[in-house]
Coordinates of C-alpha atoms in Angstrom, one line a residue:
X16 CA -46.0 67.2 143.0
X17 CA -47.1 68.2 146.5
X18 CA -45.2 70.6 148.8
X19 CA -43.7 69.7 152.2
X20 CA -41.7 71.7 154.7
X21 CA -39.3 70.0 157.2
X22 CA -38.0 72.0 160.1
X23 CA -35.3 70.5 162.3
X24 CA -35.6 70.7 166.1
X25 CA -34.6 74.2 167.4
X26 CA -34.9 75.7 164.0
X27 CA -37.7 77.5 162.2
X28 CA -38.1 81.2 161.4
X29 CA -38.3 83.5 164.4
X30 CA -40.8 86.2 163.5
X31 CA -42.4 89.3 164.8
X32 CA -46.1 89.2 165.3
X33 CA -48.3 91.5 167.3
X34 CA -47.4 89.7 170.6
X35 CA -43.7 90.0 170.0
X36 CA -43.8 93.5 171.6
X37 CA -45.2 91.8 174.8
X38 CA -42.1 89.5 175.0
X39 CA -43.8 86.5 173.2
X40 CA -41.3 84.6 171.0
X41 CA -42.9 83.2 167.8
X42 CA -41.1 80.5 165.8
X43 CA -42.8 79.6 162.5
X44 CA -42.5 75.9 162.0
X45 CA -43.6 75.7 158.4
X46 CA -45.3 77.6 155.6
X47 CA -46.5 76.7 152.1
X48 CA -47.3 79.7 149.9
X49 CA -48.4 77.7 146.9
X50 CA -51.3 75.6 148.0
X51 CA -54.4 75.2 146.0
X52 CA -56.8 74.8 148.9
X53 CA -57.4 78.5 149.5
X54 CA -56.7 77.9 153.2
X55 CA -53.5 79.2 154.9
X56 CA -52.1 77.4 157.9
X57 CA -49.4 78.9 160.2
X58 CA -47.9 76.6 162.8
X59 CA -46.0 78.4 165.6
X60 CA -44.0 77.4 168.6
X61 CA -44.7 80.2 171.2
X62 CA -42.5 80.7 174.2
X63 CA -43.3 82.9 177.2
X64 CA -40.7 83.8 179.8
X65 CA -40.4 86.2 182.7
X66 CA -39.9 88.9 180.1
X67 CA -43.3 88.2 178.7
X68 CA -46.4 90.3 179.4
X69 CA -50.0 89.1 179.5
X70 CA -51.9 90.1 176.4
X71 CA -55.4 88.7 176.3
X72 CA -56.7 90.9 173.4
X73 CA -55.3 89.3 170.2
X74 CA -58.0 89.2 167.5
X75 CA -57.5 88.0 163.9
X76 CA -59.6 86.1 161.2
X77 CA -59.7 82.3 161.2
X78 CA -59.4 79.5 163.7
X79 CA -56.7 78.8 166.2
X80 CA -55.6 75.6 167.9
X81 CA -53.3 75.6 171.0
X82 CA -51.5 72.6 172.4
X83 CA -49.6 73.1 175.7
X84 CA -46.1 71.7 175.9
X85 CA -44.6 73.2 179.1
X86 CA -45.6 75.4 182.0
X87 CA -49.0 76.7 183.1
X88 CA -51.0 79.6 181.7
X89 CA -54.5 80.9 182.2
X90 CA -55.6 81.6 178.6
X91 CA -58.6 83.8 177.8
X92 CA -61.0 83.4 174.9
X93 CA -63.8 85.8 174.9
X94 CA -65.5 85.8 178.3
X95 CA -64.0 82.4 179.4
X96 CA -60.6 81.5 180.8
X97 CA -58.9 78.1 180.6
X98 CA -56.2 76.9 183.1
X99 CA -53.9 75.2 180.7
X100 CA -51.2 72.6 181.5
X101 CA -49.0 70.3 179.4
X102 CA -51.2 68.1 177.2
X103 CA -54.2 70.5 177.2
X104 CA -55.6 71.7 174.0
X105 CA -57.8 74.6 173.0
X106 CA -59.5 75.2 169.6
X107 CA -61.4 78.4 169.0
X108 CA -62.7 81.2 166.7
X109 CA -59.8 83.6 166.6
X110 CA -62.0 86.7 165.9
X111 CA -62.9 86.7 169.6
X112 CA -60.4 88.5 171.9
X113 CA -57.9 85.9 173.2
X114 CA -54.5 85.5 174.7
X115 CA -52.5 84.6 177.8
X116 CA -54.1 86.3 180.9
X117 CA -52.0 84.8 183.7
X118 CA -48.5 83.3 183.4
X119 CA -48.4 80.8 186.3
X120 CA -45.4 78.5 185.7
X121 CA -42.6 79.6 183.5
X122 CA -41.3 79.0 180.9
X123 CA -44.5 78.4 179.0
X124 CA -44.3 76.7 175.6
X125 CA -47.2 75.8 173.3
X126 CA -48.0 75.1 169.7
X127 CA -50.3 77.5 168.0
X128 CA -51.8 76.6 164.6
X129 CA -53.7 79.4 162.9
X130 CA -55.8 78.7 159.8
X131 CA -57.7 81.2 157.7
X132 CA -58.9 81.7 154.1
X133 CA -56.3 83.2 151.8
X134 CA -57.2 86.5 150.3
X135 CA -56.6 86.6 146.6

């Protein structure tokens, strides 16, 4: 048997991550603990509002993929910035400092998929 996780629209687990204190809302859209690949994948729906702060200094192991759904944000990765609009995607090494640098059109919603090697 293989695992699958189904999350209905508007559901998912709201969690606290490092950006939560900056007013970023994280909704985990699925998680499988028992996979044999040795790779963890965490898909999030992130929402930024007028209560959100810019926070371009996240750093963590692994890779991250962003897909813009709504709004406009200038997103920093390392020394570069990206003016992101709905439909834009960014894939990067998450060990470099990264995060939203300028919130231009609110609300901002994007998918963030983080993958990293599971530590046993």
